[in-house]
Amino acid sequence: MAGVSVQAFRRQGRRFGAGLVCSEMVSCAGIEHRNERTLGYLRVASDEHPLAIQIFGSEPATMAEAARMVEAAGADVVDVNFGCPVRKVTKTGAGATLLEDPERAARIVAAIAGAVEIPISVKMRRGLENGSRACLEVGPRLVEAGARTLTLHPRSARQMYTGEADHSLTAELVERVDVPVVASGDVTSRARARAVLATTGAAAVMVGRAAQGNPWALREILDGDDPEPTREEVVAELVLFVRETVRELGERRASGFLKKFYGWYLGRGRFPRPFKQELVQLETTAEVERRLLAAAPRAADLLERLESELPAGDEILLDMPISIYGGG
């Protein structure tokens, strides 16, 4: 969920019933070098808890230091990424590559376990190659090293997001470890979530792409409540998302970052396709907001109510420890 799970996305997920939300993956090297943008990922809002912050890297000592800073930032869980399939991550020896190096993977988890008091979770894929069963070898070793829960997305790194998630592998992992296993991959509806839970014995399901621009999917999965949101609801949620993202990232970064979200929110037959194209071409988020509210004027009242329910003032962002910024 890199480039997606910003604070606005996580806070929205909590409002719609997610039991735990997770940050996008954070580079431990960026934390080590006090990169300003990377440190921004460690900001925690008071209404995000429980929250996991996910880190990635390949060196045990560096990952342990990053985990300490994640704990200091206020996260409830430190999540370790052994699943990212993207080349720029795997070529550094991080992400899914570590599934092919069980010894190093276990050393990383052990180093983190010795550095923090909060629980450690690990997100895995099945392995690098199609048909790999590496996760079944690595998973128990990670638990021995200190992982308190495992999440499995049973696609290979080579598959990326094509094909189907093979949850028979999730069921095998559940049998091999004595910690909760979270099932990830293709969980798009209540029926699918219930089927995955029933056939795997997993303790929970993780929802990712299904919630992009569609937080109502979380409500349907939890409660079976599946009314299609009205245009007013879609616009109110999108405008709130825009405002929260600008607050977090600033106008310059947010204006480009948000463009992919317009299609996610306005698709599914909710608005005509040309409307999304019109929004993408607007230069500022203020213009986007005005155009959205013009298309659904009654959304303004709903938006006002949503904003009134957010934590106020200093409660929105918890202060970061000064040590995280190296003093100053």
Coordinates of N, CA, C and O in Angstrom, one line a residue, residues 60 108 115 129 136 216 259-260 266 294 318:
P60 N 19.9 -6.3 10.3 CA 19.3 -6.5 11.6 C 19.4 -5.2 12.5 O 18.5 -4.8 13.1
I108 N 16.8 -10.6 11.7 CA 16.2 -9.3 11.8 C 15.1 -9.2 12.8 O 15.0 -8.3 13.6
A115 N 14.8 -5.1 20.8 CA 14.9 -3.7 20.9 C 13.6 -3.0 21.3 O 13.7 -1.8 21.8
E129 N 9.3 -16.9 -6.3 CA 8.8 -17.5 -7.5 C 7.5 -18.2 -7.4 O 7.0 -18.6 -6.3
L136 N 6.3 -21.2 4.3 CA 6.1 -22.2 5.3 C 7.3 -22.6 6.0 O 7.2 -23.1 7.2
W216 N -16.5 2.0 2.1 CA -17.7 1.3 2.4 C -17.6 -0.2 2.3 O -18.3 -1.0 2.9
K259 N -4.3 12.5 -7.3 CA -5.0 12.3 -8.6 C -5.5 10.8 -8.8 O -6.5 10.6 -9.4
K260 N -4.7 9.9 -8.3 CA -5.1 8.5 -8.5 C -6.4 8.2 -7.7 O -7.2 7.3 -8.1
L266 N -14.6 7.9 -7.7 CA -15.6 8.3 -8.6 C -16.0 7.2 -9.6 O -17.0 7.3 -10.3
A294 N -19.9 21.3 -6.1 CA -20.8 21.8 -7.1 C -21.6 20.7 -7.8 O -22.8 20.8 -8.1
L318 N 0.0 13.5 17.4 CA 0.8 13.4 18.6 C 2.2 14.0 18.4 O 2.7 13.8 17.3

